């Protein structure tokens, strides 16, 4: 197994301090795997985060991005950071919803469907997520939501029945369950593999943001986008605690300051994406549909049943989360 040190390419810069004593200030490079392509606003936000750290530390800490699952595939990123193969990484929080339902709170259909509620949900979820990750030697740095999730299909969808039998692309266990409950057949596909999954017929429909729809040129393989605003799932950037502790305190501070700015900037970028990327899909010939009341009612009923199941499986932690959210 590769250790974290193989990823810390140290260039020793000799620094001379008083009395002619010499210490080694080591400039480090941190490899950072991320799951999504470069044009994704999350990736661009992380590139700015990396630049902020490099600027603030005068190059003493450089973060080298490995995007689109190029260093570690998305499902491996969390454990790569946990195991110390890399010191830092990004992943989709709800991807690990099977580890603990709290990680999947932001993907519960119709629980939080706008930015204000998503923020409230994150405030309620954050301390529990931080605690769970802490037990794995990880520390969250920041988390940013995707725009509200909509429905991409090859025909107009007026009711839940119209979705029966469709091969659905899923990106986490919650969406897999949702797709099953609406009568579809789900398959897990990562964003970089989306166009191929559609063109080869592995999948025929998906639920994702206008960001991912526009960036993967959804108009090449589907015709309709129905704006169901089902939930706002989040990405999270985590650091290996041991690696973080090894940093000089001034550098630790620079990382935390850059992380706080990245979270704030990321939420704003996300809000701007929604309209901008929906417009791009429209310009490329996609039919943008407002959902029928009947479709929404059907989907929301499934959401309600899923929330009851979620509460049962999430126990006391889930109860505390919902209580904080509903306050
Ligand atoms: N895009 C990512 C996660 C949610 C989103 O909007 C995806 O489709 O996998």
Short mmCIF file of C-alpha atoms and ligand atoms in Angstrom, two decimals:
data_model
loop_
_atom_site.label_atom_id
_atom_site.label_comp_id
_atom_site.label_asym_id
_atom_site.label_seq_id
_atom_site.Cartn_x
_atom_site.Cartn_y
_atom_site.Cartn_z
CA UNK A 1 0.00 0.00 0.00
CA UNK A 2 1.26 3.42 -0.89
CA UNK A 3 1.84 5.63 2.11
CA UNK A 4 1.01 9.26 2.36
CA UNK A 5 4.68 10.07 2.25
CA UNK A 6 5.06 8.90 -1.32
CA UNK A 7 2.61 11.65 -2.17
CA UNK A 8 4.42 14.29 -0.20
CA UNK A 9 7.03 15.32 -2.66
CA UNK A 10 9.27 17.30 -0.39
CA UNK A 11 11.50 19.97 -1.68
CA UNK A 12 13.67 21.16 1.14
CA UNK A 13 14.19 24.86 1.22
CA UNK A 14 16.89 25.86 3.60
CA UNK A 15 15.81 28.70 5.79
CA UNK A 16 18.37 30.51 7.86
CA UNK A 17 17.28 31.93 11.17
CA UNK A 18 19.14 33.88 13.88
CA UNK A 19 22.54 32.69 15.13
CA UNK A 20 23.22 31.03 11.82
CA UNK A 21 20.98 28.06 12.68
CA UNK A 22 19.43 26.34 9.70
CA UNK A 23 16.09 24.57 9.68
CA UNK A 24 14.40 22.81 6.84
CA UNK A 25 11.07 24.37 5.83
CA UNK A 26 9.56 21.71 3.67
CA UNK A 27 7.33 22.58 0.78
CA UNK A 28 4.82 19.79 0.36
CA UNK A 29 2.58 18.72 -2.51
CA UNK A 30 -0.71 17.05 -1.66
CA UNK A 31 -2.31 14.89 -4.32
CA UNK A 32 -6.08 15.38 -4.29
CA UNK A 33 -8.42 13.00 -6.11
CA UNK A 34 -11.85 14.32 -7.15
CA UNK A 35 -14.67 12.48 -8.97
CA UNK A 36 -15.98 15.05 -11.43
CA UNK A 37 -14.62 16.56 -14.68
CA UNK A 38 -12.70 19.87 -14.83
CA UNK A 39 -15.62 21.93 -16.21
CA UNK A 40 -17.77 21.08 -13.16
CA UNK A 41 -18.28 24.07 -10.86
CA UNK A 42 -17.29 21.93 -7.84
CA UNK A 43 -13.95 21.16 -9.50
CA UNK A 44 -13.43 24.82 -10.40
CA UNK A 45 -14.20 25.80 -6.82
CA UNK A 46 -11.63 23.30 -5.58
CA UNK A 47 -9.04 24.63 -8.05
CA UNK A 48 -9.55 28.08 -6.49
CA UNK A 49 -9.29 26.54 -2.99
CA UNK A 50 -5.93 25.02 -4.00
CA UNK A 51 -4.74 28.33 -5.42
CA UNK A 52 -5.76 30.19 -2.25
CA UNK A 53 -3.70 27.77 -0.15
CA UNK A 54 -0.70 28.03 -2.41
CA UNK A 55 -0.87 31.85 -2.35
CA UNK A 56 -1.44 32.06 1.41
CA UNK A 57 1.45 29.73 2.21
CA UNK A 58 3.85 31.16 -0.35
CA UNK A 59 3.98 27.76 -2.03
CA UNK A 60 4.74 25.79 1.12
CA UNK A 61 1.65 23.67 0.46
CA UNK A 62 0.59 22.87 -3.09
CA UNK A 63 -2.53 20.87 -3.83
CA UNK A 64 -2.37 18.91 -7.06
CA UNK A 65 -5.81 17.98 -8.39
CA UNK A 66 -6.51 14.63 -10.05
CA UNK A 67 -10.01 15.15 -11.42
CA UNK A 68 -12.71 12.93 -12.93
CA UNK A 69 -11.68 9.83 -11.00
CA UNK A 70 -8.25 9.79 -12.69
CA UNK A 71 -6.19 8.88 -9.58
CA UNK A 72 -8.85 6.97 -7.63
CA UNK A 73 -12.29 6.01 -8.89
CA UNK A 74 -15.05 7.84 -7.06
CA UNK A 75 -16.09 4.90 -4.81
CA UNK A 76 -12.45 4.54 -3.66
CA UNK A 77 -11.70 8.17 -2.82
CA UNK A 78 -12.98 8.23 0.78
CA UNK A 79 -11.02 5.13 1.76
CA UNK A 80 -7.90 6.38 -0.03
CA UNK A 81 -7.93 9.45 2.25
CA UNK A 82 -8.83 7.33 5.27
CA UNK A 83 -5.98 4.91 4.60
CA UNK A 84 -3.50 7.74 4.04
CA UNK A 85 -2.78 6.90 0.39
CA UNK A 86 -3.68 10.53 -0.27
CA UNK A 87 -4.05 13.31 2.32
CA UNK A 88 -7.16 14.99 0.89
CA UNK A 89 -10.04 14.22 -1.46
CA UNK A 90 -13.56 15.05 -2.59
CA UNK A 91 -16.59 12.76 -2.80
CA UNK A 92 -20.39 12.80 -2.97
CA UNK A 93 -21.47 12.43 0.69
CA UNK A 94 -24.55 10.30 0.01
CA UNK A 95 -22.43 7.83 -1.96
CA UNK A 96 -21.58 6.35 1.46
CA UNK A 97 -25.21 6.37 2.64
CA UNK A 98 -25.00 2.63 3.26
CA UNK A 99 -22.36 3.24 5.97
CA UNK A 100 -24.75 5.42 7.93
CA UNK A 101 -28.11 6.92 6.86
CA UNK A 102 -27.00 10.36 8.12
CA UNK A 103 -24.66 10.57 5.11
CA UNK A 104 -27.72 10.18 2.86
CA UNK A 105 -29.92 12.84 4.49
CA UNK A 106 -29.38 15.33 1.67
CA UNK A 107 -30.60 12.84 -0.95
CA UNK A 108 -33.92 12.02 0.68
CA UNK A 109 -36.46 12.90 -2.01
CA UNK A 110 -38.32 16.16 -1.27
CA UNK A 111 -36.92 16.62 2.25
CA UNK A 112 -34.93 19.79 1.36
CA UNK A 113 -35.66 21.13 -2.12
CA UNK A 114 -34.28 24.68 -2.12
CA UNK A 115 -31.04 26.36 -1.02
CA UNK A 116 -32.38 27.73 2.28
CA UNK A 117 -33.60 24.32 3.35
CA UNK A 118 -30.44 22.65 2.05
CA UNK A 119 -28.42 25.04 4.22
CA UNK A 120 -30.57 24.24 7.27
CA UNK A 121 -30.17 20.56 6.55
CA UNK A 122 -26.38 20.88 6.28
CA UNK A 123 -26.25 22.79 9.59
CA UNK A 124 -28.19 19.92 11.18
CA UNK A 125 -26.19 17.19 9.42
CA UNK A 126 -22.70 18.66 9.77
CA UNK A 127 -21.91 17.91 13.46
CA UNK A 128 -23.02 14.28 13.06
CA UNK A 129 -21.15 13.86 9.76
CA UNK A 130 -18.04 15.41 11.34
CA UNK A 131 -18.30 13.01 14.27
CA UNK A 132 -18.75 9.93 12.08
CA UNK A 133 -15.83 10.94 9.85
CA UNK A 134 -13.66 11.76 12.88
CA UNK A 135 -13.96 8.12 13.96
CA UNK A 136 -12.44 7.21 10.59
CA UNK A 137 -9.52 9.62 11.03
CA UNK A 138 -11.05 12.16 8.67
CA UNK A 139 -11.94 15.81 9.06
CA UNK A 140 -14.46 17.59 6.83
CA UNK A 141 -13.14 20.83 5.32
CA UNK A 142 -16.15 22.03 3.33
CA UNK A 143 -19.29 20.89 1.60
CA UNK A 144 -21.13 22.33 -1.40
CA UNK A 145 -24.53 21.34 -2.85
CA UNK A 146 -25.42 20.53 -6.43
CA UNK A 147 -28.38 22.44 -7.91
CA UNK A 148 -31.85 20.89 -7.41
CA UNK A 149 -32.11 17.52 -9.10
CA UNK A 150 -34.36 17.15 -12.18
CA UNK A 151 -35.58 14.34 -14.38
CA UNK A 152 -34.04 13.53 -17.80
CA UNK A 153 -36.03 11.28 -20.15
CA UNK A 154 -36.64 10.41 -23.79
CA UNK A 155 -40.36 11.20 -23.63
CA UNK A 156 -42.72 13.45 -21.72
CA UNK A 157 -43.41 12.16 -18.21
CA UNK A 158 -46.83 13.14 -16.88
CA UNK A 159 -47.29 10.61 -14.09
CA UNK A 160 -45.16 8.18 -12.08
CA UNK A 161 -46.66 5.39 -14.19
CA UNK A 162 -44.90 6.81 -17.26
CA UNK A 163 -41.58 5.88 -15.61
CA UNK A 164 -42.34 2.18 -15.31
CA UNK A 165 -39.73 -0.13 -16.79
CA UNK A 166 -37.25 2.61 -17.66
CA UNK A 167 -33.54 1.88 -17.20
CA UNK A 168 -32.40 4.52 -14.74
CA UNK A 169 -28.93 5.79 -14.06
CA UNK A 170 -28.28 5.98 -10.27
CA UNK A 171 -25.44 7.67 -8.37
CA UNK A 172 -26.03 6.54 -4.78
CA UNK A 173 -28.03 3.93 -2.82
CA UNK A 174 -30.89 6.39 -2.13
CA UNK A 175 -31.46 7.14 -5.80
CA UNK A 176 -31.25 3.43 -6.53
CA UNK A 177 -34.08 2.85 -4.07
CA UNK A 178 -36.11 5.77 -5.47
CA UNK A 179 -35.67 4.45 -9.01
CA UNK A 180 -36.86 1.02 -7.91
CA UNK A 181 -39.90 2.49 -6.14
CA UNK A 182 -40.96 4.43 -9.22
CA UNK A 183 -40.85 1.18 -11.16
CA UNK A 184 -37.57 1.78 -12.97
CA UNK A 185 -34.47 -0.42 -13.27
CA UNK A 186 -31.46 1.37 -11.73
CA UNK A 187 -27.77 1.00 -12.64
CA UNK A 188 -24.92 2.82 -10.91
CA UNK A 189 -22.96 5.05 -13.34
CA UNK A 190 -20.36 7.73 -12.55
CA UNK A 191 -20.51 11.12 -14.32
CA UNK A 192 -17.48 10.60 -16.60
CA UNK A 193 -19.16 7.41 -17.93
CA UNK A 194 -22.59 8.96 -18.55
CA UNK A 195 -22.51 9.56 -22.33
CA UNK A 196 -21.29 6.02 -22.96
CA UNK A 197 -23.90 4.49 -20.64
CA UNK A 198 -26.66 6.24 -22.61
CA UNK A 199 -25.30 5.58 -26.08
CA UNK A 200 -24.79 1.90 -25.37
CA UNK A 201 -28.31 1.61 -23.95
CA UNK A 202 -27.28 0.66 -20.40
CA UNK A 203 -29.48 3.51 -19.18
CA UNK A 204 -32.31 5.58 -20.67
CA UNK A 205 -33.11 8.17 -17.99
CA UNK A 206 -31.49 9.94 -15.04
CA UNK A 207 -32.09 12.31 -12.16
CA UNK A 208 -29.34 14.89 -11.76
CA UNK A 209 -28.68 18.64 -11.76
CA UNK A 210 -28.77 20.99 -14.75
CA UNK A 211 -24.97 21.24 -14.17
CA UNK A 212 -24.33 17.59 -14.83
CA UNK A 213 -26.99 17.54 -17.58
CA UNK A 214 -25.43 20.45 -19.48
CA UNK A 215 -21.82 19.38 -18.86
CA UNK A 216 -22.50 15.89 -20.19
CA UNK A 217 -24.42 17.25 -23.20
CA UNK A 218 -27.62 15.50 -22.19
CA UNK A 219 -29.27 16.68 -25.45
CA UNK A 220 -27.21 14.05 -27.27
CA UNK A 221 -29.11 11.23 -25.54
CA UNK A 222 -32.38 12.49 -23.97
CA UNK A 223 -35.07 14.98 -25.06
CA UNK A 224 -36.96 16.12 -21.95
CA UNK A 225 -35.84 17.80 -18.72
CA UNK A 226 -38.58 17.91 -16.08
CA UNK A 227 -37.77 20.36 -13.29
CA UNK A 228 -38.92 18.30 -10.31
CA UNK A 229 -36.43 19.90 -7.82
CA UNK A 230 -36.27 16.71 -5.85
CA UNK A 231 -33.27 17.33 -3.51
CA UNK A 232 -29.89 19.12 -3.35
CA UNK A 233 -27.19 16.53 -2.67
CA UNK A 234 -23.72 17.64 -1.61
CA UNK A 235 -20.06 16.96 -2.24
CA UNK A 236 -17.64 17.06 0.67
CA UNK A 237 -13.89 17.69 0.85
CA UNK A 238 -12.17 15.78 3.64
CA UNK A 239 -8.63 15.69 4.93
CA UNK A 240 -6.76 12.89 6.67
CA UNK A 241 -6.38 14.09 10.27
CA UNK A 242 -2.85 12.74 10.68
CA UNK A 243 -1.70 14.50 7.51
CA UNK A 244 -3.35 17.70 8.68
CA UNK A 245 -1.69 17.53 12.10
CA UNK A 246 1.72 17.23 10.47
CA UNK A 247 1.31 20.66 8.89
CA UNK A 248 2.81 23.68 10.51
CA UNK A 249 0.10 25.57 12.43
CA UNK A 250 0.27 28.55 10.06
CA UNK A 251 -0.36 26.25 7.12
CA UNK A 252 -3.20 24.50 8.95
CA UNK A 253 -4.75 27.91 9.44
CA UNK A 254 -4.37 28.74 5.73
CA UNK A 255 -6.12 25.48 4.81
CA UNK A 256 -9.03 26.21 7.16
CA UNK A 257 -9.41 29.79 5.94
CA UNK A 258 -9.38 28.65 2.29
CA UNK A 259 -11.92 25.93 3.14
CA UNK A 260 -14.33 28.41 4.73
CA UNK A 261 -14.10 30.64 1.63
CA UNK A 262 -14.59 27.63 -0.65
CA UNK A 263 -17.77 26.61 1.15
CA UNK A 264 -19.22 30.13 0.88
CA UNK A 265 -18.14 30.58 -2.76
CA UNK A 266 -19.34 27.08 -3.72
CA UNK A 267 -22.89 27.65 -2.48
CA UNK A 268 -23.07 30.88 -4.51
CA UNK A 269 -21.67 29.16 -7.61
CA UNK A 270 -24.24 26.40 -7.20
CA UNK A 271 -27.14 28.88 -7.07
CA UNK A 272 -25.93 30.58 -10.25
CA UNK A 273 -25.55 27.26 -12.07
CA UNK A 274 -29.23 26.34 -11.86
CA UNK A 275 -30.61 28.93 -14.29
CA UNK A 276 -27.45 29.20 -16.41
CA UNK A 277 -27.20 25.47 -17.11
CA UNK A 278 -30.96 25.04 -17.65
CA UNK A 279 -30.70 27.79 -20.31
CA UNK A 280 -27.83 25.94 -22.01
CA UNK A 281 -29.94 22.78 -22.20
CA UNK A 282 -32.82 24.77 -23.69
CA UNK A 283 -30.50 26.43 -26.24
CA UNK A 284 -29.39 22.97 -27.29
CA UNK A 285 -32.92 21.89 -28.05
CA UNK A 286 -33.96 20.14 -24.87
CA UNK A 287 -37.61 20.45 -23.89
CA UNK A 288 -37.75 22.01 -20.42
CA UNK A 289 -40.94 20.86 -18.70
CA UNK A 290 -42.63 22.05 -15.52
CA UNK A 291 -43.87 18.90 -13.78
CA UNK A 292 -47.59 18.14 -13.65
CA UNK A 293 -49.30 18.24 -10.26
CA UNK A 294 -50.04 14.55 -10.63
CA UNK A 295 -46.40 13.63 -11.26
CA UNK A 296 -45.25 15.69 -8.26
CA UNK A 297 -47.89 14.16 -6.01
CA UNK A 298 -46.82 10.66 -6.99
CA UNK A 299 -43.12 11.37 -6.52
CA UNK A 300 -43.67 13.13 -3.20
CA UNK A 301 -45.64 10.18 -1.86
CA UNK A 302 -42.69 7.91 -2.61
CA UNK A 303 -40.44 10.47 -0.93
CA UNK A 304 -42.58 10.38 2.21
CA UNK A 305 -42.46 6.60 2.43
CA UNK A 306 -38.68 6.70 1.95
CA UNK A 307 -38.30 9.22 4.75
CA UNK A 308 -40.20 6.90 7.13
CA UNK A 309 -37.77 4.08 6.22
CA UNK A 310 -34.83 6.44 6.59
CA UNK A 311 -35.98 7.50 10.07
CA UNK A 312 -36.26 3.88 11.13
CA UNK A 313 -32.76 3.06 9.95
CA UNK A 314 -31.16 6.32 11.16
CA UNK A 315 -32.23 5.84 14.81
CA UNK A 316 -31.28 8.42 17.43
CA UNK A 317 -28.82 10.22 15.10
CA UNK A 318 -31.53 10.61 12.47
CA UNK A 319 -33.99 11.85 15.05
CA UNK A 320 -31.50 14.46 16.30
CA UNK A 321 -30.81 15.53 12.73
CA UNK A 322 -34.49 15.98 11.81
CA UNK A 323 -35.19 17.76 15.08
CA UNK A 324 -32.40 20.26 14.41
CA UNK A 325 -33.56 20.62 10.78
CA UNK A 326 -37.19 21.27 11.68
CA UNK A 327 -36.43 23.86 14.35
N1 LIG B 1 -24.35 15.60 -10.34
C1 LIG B 1 -23.67 14.45 -9.82
C2 LIG B 1 -24.17 14.31 -8.43
C3 LIG B 1 -25.39 15.14 -8.34
C4 LIG B 1 -25.34 15.99 -9.55
O1 LIG B 1 -26.08 16.94 -9.78
C5 LIG B 1 -24.01 13.21 -10.59
O2 LIG B 1 -24.88 13.25 -11.46
O3 LIG B 1 -23.42 12.16 -10.29
#
